[in-house]
mmCIF file of C-alpha atoms and ligand atoms in Angstrom:
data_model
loop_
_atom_site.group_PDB
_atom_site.id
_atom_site.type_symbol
_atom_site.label_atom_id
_atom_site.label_comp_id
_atom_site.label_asym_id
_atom_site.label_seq_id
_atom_site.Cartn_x
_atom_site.Cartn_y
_atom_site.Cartn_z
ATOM 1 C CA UNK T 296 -0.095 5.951 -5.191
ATOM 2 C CA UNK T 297 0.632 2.935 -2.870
ATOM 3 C CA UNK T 298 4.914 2.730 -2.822
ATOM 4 C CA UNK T 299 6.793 -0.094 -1.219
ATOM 5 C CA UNK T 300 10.373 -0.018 -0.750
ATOM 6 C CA UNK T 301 12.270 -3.356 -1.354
ATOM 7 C CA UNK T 302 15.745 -2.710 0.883
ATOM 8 C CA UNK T 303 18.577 -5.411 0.502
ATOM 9 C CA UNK T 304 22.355 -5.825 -0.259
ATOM 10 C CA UNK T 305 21.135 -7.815 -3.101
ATOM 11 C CA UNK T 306 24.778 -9.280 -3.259
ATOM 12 C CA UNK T 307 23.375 -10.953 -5.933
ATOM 13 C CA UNK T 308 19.840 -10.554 -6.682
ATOM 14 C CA UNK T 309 18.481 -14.550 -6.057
ATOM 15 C CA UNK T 310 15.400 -16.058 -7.383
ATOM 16 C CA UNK T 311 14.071 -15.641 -3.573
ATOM 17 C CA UNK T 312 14.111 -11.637 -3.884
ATOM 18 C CA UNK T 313 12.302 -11.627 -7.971
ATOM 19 C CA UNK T 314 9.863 -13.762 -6.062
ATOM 20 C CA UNK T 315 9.055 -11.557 -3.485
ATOM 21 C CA UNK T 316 8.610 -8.615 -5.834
ATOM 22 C CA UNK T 317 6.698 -10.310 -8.235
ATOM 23 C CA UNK T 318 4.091 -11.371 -5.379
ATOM 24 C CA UNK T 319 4.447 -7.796 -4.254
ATOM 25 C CA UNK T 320 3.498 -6.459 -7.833
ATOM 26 C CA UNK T 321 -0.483 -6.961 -7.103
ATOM 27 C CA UNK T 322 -0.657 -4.869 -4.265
ATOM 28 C CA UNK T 323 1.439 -2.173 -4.806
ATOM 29 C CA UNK T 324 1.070 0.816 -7.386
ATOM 30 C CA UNK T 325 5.271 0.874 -7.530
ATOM 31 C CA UNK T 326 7.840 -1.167 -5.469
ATOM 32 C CA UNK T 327 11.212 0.159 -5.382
ATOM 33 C CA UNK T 328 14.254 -2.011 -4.992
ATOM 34 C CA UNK T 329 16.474 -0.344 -3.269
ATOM 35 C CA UNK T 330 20.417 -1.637 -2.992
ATOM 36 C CA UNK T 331 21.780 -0.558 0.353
ATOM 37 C CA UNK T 332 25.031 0.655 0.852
ATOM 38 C CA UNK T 333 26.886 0.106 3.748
ATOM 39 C CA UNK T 334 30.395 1.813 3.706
ATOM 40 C CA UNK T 335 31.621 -0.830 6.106
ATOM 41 C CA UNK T 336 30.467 -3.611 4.271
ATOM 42 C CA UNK T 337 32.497 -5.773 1.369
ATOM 43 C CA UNK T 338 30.546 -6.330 -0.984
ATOM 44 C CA UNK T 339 31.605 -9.216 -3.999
ATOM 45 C CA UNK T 340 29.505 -7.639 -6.848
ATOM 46 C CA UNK T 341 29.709 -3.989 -7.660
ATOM 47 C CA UNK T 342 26.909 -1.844 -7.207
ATOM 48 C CA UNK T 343 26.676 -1.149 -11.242
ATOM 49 C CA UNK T 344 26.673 -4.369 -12.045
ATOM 50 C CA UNK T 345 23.742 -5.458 -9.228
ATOM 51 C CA UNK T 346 21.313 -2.430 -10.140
ATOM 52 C CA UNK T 347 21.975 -3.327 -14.105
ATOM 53 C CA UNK T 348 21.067 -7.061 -12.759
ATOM 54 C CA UNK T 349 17.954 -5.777 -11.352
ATOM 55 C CA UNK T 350 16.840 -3.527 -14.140
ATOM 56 C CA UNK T 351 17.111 -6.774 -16.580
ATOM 57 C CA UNK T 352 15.015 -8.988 -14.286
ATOM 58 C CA UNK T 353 12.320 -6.490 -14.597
ATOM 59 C CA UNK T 354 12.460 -5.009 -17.693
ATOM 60 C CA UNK T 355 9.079 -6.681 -18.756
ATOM 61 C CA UNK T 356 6.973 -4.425 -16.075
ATOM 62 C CA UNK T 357 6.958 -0.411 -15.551
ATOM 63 C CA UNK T 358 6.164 -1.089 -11.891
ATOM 64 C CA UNK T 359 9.197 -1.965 -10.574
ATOM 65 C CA UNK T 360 12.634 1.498 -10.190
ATOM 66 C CA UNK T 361 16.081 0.064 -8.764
ATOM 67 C CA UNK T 362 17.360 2.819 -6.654
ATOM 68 C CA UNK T 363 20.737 3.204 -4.605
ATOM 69 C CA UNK T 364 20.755 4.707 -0.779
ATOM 70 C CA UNK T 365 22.823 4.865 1.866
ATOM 71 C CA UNK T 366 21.100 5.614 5.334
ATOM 72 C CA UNK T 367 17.891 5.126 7.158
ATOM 73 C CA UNK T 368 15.337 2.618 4.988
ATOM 74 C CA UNK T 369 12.907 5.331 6.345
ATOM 75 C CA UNK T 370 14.266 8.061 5.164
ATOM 76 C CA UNK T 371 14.541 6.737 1.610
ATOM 77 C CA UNK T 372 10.870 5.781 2.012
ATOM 78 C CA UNK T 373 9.712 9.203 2.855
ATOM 79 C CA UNK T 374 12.371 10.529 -0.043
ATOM 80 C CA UNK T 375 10.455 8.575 -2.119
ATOM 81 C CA UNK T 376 6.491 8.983 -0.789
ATOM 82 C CA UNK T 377 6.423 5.121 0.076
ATOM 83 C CA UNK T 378 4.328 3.623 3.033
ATOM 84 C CA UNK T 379 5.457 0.419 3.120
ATOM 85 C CA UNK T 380 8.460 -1.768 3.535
ATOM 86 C CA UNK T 381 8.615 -4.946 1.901
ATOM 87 C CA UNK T 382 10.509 -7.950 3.060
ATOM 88 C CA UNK T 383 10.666 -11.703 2.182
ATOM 89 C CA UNK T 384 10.156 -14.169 5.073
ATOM 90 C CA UNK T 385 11.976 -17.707 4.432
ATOM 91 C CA UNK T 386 11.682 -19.291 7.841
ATOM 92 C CA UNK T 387 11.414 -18.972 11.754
ATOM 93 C CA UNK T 388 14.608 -17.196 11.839
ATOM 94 C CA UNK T 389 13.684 -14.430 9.332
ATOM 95 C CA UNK T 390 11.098 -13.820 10.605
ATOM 96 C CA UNK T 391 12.887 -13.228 14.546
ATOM 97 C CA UNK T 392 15.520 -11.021 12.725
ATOM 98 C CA UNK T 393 12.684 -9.158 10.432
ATOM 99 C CA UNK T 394 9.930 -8.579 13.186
ATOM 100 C CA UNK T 395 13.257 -6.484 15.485
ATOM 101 C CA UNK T 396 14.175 -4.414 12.498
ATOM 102 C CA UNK T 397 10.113 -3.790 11.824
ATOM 103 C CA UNK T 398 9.591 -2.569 15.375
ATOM 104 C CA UNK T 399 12.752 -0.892 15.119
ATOM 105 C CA UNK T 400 11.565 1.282 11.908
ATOM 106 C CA UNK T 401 7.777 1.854 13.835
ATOM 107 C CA UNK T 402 10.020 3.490 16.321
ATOM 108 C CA UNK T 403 11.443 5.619 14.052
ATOM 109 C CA UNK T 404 8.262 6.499 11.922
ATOM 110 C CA UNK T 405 4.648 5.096 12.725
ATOM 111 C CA UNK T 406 3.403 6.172 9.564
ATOM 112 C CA UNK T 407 5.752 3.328 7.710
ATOM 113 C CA UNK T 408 4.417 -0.394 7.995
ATOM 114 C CA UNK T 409 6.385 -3.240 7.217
ATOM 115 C CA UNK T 410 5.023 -5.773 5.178
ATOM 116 C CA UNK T 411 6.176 -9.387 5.431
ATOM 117 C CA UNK T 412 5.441 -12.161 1.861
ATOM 118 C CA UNK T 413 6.109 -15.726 2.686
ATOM 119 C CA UNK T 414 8.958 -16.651 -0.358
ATOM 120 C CA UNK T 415 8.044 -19.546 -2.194
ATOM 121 C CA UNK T 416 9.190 -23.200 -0.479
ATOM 122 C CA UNK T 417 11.275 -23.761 -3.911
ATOM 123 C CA UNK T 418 13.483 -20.523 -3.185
ATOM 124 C CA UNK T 419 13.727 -21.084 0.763
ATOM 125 C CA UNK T 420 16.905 -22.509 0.879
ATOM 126 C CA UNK T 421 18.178 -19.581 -1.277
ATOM 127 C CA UNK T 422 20.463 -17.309 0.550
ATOM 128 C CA UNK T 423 22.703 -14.794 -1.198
ATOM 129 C CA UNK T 424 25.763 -15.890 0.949
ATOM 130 C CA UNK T 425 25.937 -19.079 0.348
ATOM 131 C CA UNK T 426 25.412 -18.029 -3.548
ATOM 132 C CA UNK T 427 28.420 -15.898 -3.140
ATOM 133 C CA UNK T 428 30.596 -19.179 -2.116
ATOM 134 C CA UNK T 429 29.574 -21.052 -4.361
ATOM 135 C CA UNK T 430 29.928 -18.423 -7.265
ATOM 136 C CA UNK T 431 33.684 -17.500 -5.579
ATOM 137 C CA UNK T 432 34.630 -21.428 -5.353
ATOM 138 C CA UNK T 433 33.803 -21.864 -9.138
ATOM 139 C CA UNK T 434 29.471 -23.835 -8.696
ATOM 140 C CA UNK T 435 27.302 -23.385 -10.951
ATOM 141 C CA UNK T 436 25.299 -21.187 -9.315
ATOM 142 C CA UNK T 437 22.002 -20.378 -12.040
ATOM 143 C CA UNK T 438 19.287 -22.340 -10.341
ATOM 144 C CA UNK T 439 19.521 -19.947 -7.851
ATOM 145 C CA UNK T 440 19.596 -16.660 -9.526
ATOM 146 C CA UNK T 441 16.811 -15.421 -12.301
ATOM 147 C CA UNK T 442 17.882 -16.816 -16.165
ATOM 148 C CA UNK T 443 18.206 -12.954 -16.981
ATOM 149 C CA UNK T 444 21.145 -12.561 -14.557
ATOM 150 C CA UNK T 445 24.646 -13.737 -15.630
ATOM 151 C CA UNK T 446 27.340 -13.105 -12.545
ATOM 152 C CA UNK T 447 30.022 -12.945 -15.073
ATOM 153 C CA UNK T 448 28.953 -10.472 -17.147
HETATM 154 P P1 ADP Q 549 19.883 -8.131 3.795
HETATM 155 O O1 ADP Q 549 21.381 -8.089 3.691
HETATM 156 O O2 ADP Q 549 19.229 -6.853 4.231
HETATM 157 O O3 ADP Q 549 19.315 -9.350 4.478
HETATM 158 P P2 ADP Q 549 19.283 -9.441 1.379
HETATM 159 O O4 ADP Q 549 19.692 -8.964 0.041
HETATM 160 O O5 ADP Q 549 19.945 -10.665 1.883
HETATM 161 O O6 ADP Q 549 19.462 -8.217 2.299
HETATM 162 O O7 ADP Q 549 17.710 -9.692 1.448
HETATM 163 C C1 ADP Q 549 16.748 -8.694 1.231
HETATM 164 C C2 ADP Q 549 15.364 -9.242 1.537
HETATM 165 O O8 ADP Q 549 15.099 -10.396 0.763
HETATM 166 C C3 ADP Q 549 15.141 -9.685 2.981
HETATM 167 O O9 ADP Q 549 13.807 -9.371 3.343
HETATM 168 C C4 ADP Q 549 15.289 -11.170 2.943
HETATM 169 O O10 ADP Q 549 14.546 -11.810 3.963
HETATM 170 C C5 ADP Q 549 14.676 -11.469 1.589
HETATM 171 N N1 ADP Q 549 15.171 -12.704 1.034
HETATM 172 C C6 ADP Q 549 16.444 -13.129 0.934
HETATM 173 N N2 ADP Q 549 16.508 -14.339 0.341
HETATM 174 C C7 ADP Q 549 15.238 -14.711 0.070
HETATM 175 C C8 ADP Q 549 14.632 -15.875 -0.509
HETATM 176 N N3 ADP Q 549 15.350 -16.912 -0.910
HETATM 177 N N4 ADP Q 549 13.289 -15.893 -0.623
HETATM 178 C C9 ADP Q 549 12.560 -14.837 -0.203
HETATM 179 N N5 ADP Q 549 13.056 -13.723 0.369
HETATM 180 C C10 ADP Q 549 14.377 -13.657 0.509
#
């Protein structure tokens, strides 16, 4: 069974990250999106509310488990028998910041590859940050989340 893990704060879920997973969906048996927790971290949505978000943007496939962790990625890959990690690449800078974690993870386990999908140009301006503004400073922020997500609920 070919496992990726899908790691992110997820603070929300954006159109970027369903795109990723859907192109994901093809080459992986399962992918697992798993919400990070950081105890350090504020975060603006709860973690109930983002894995219920998650579960609703994928309720049409079997394919896809929202998961929880705190801790090593790695660790909750070999938890959970997955090979790969998935991330989403939008531009140059991504990819800087995703190449040092990647090596950084072959350090810690050879046998887990990182696996990079290019996000669509329509969701590269997408960032869950700037989301987060514009949700706090009242925007209408649902071109830039998935239709089955609604922040205030
Ligand atoms: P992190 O806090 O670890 O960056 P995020 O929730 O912001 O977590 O992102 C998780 C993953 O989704 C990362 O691989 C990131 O590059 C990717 N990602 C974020 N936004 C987009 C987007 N608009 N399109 C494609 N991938 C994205």
């Amino acid at each position: 069974m070919k496992t990726a893990v899908f790691p992110g704060s997820f603070d929300p879920f954006t159109k970027g990250h369903e795109d990723i997973v859907r192109k994901a969906l093809p080459l992986f048996d399962k992918v697992i999106v798993a919400i990070g927790v950081n105890s350090t971290k504020k975060y603006l949505f709860d973690l109930e509310k983002r894995e219920r978000w998650i579960h609703a943007v994928f309720a049409d496939t079997d394919q896809v488990e929202v998961v929880t962790f705190e801790g090593l990625t790695v660790d909750l890959c070999k938890k959970h028998g997955a090979s790969f990690i998935l991330r989403g690449l939008r531009n140059p800078a991504d990819f800087q910041y995703e190449s040092n974690i990647a090596h950084m993870n072959e350090g810690l386990d050879p046998s887990i590859q990182s696996v990079f999908l290019l996000c669509d140009p329509r969701f590269a301006a997408i960032n869950a940050s700037i989301v987060r503004e514009i949700f706090k400073n009242g925007g209408d922020v649902s071109n830039f989340i998935p239709n089955t997500i609604d922040l205030h609920a």
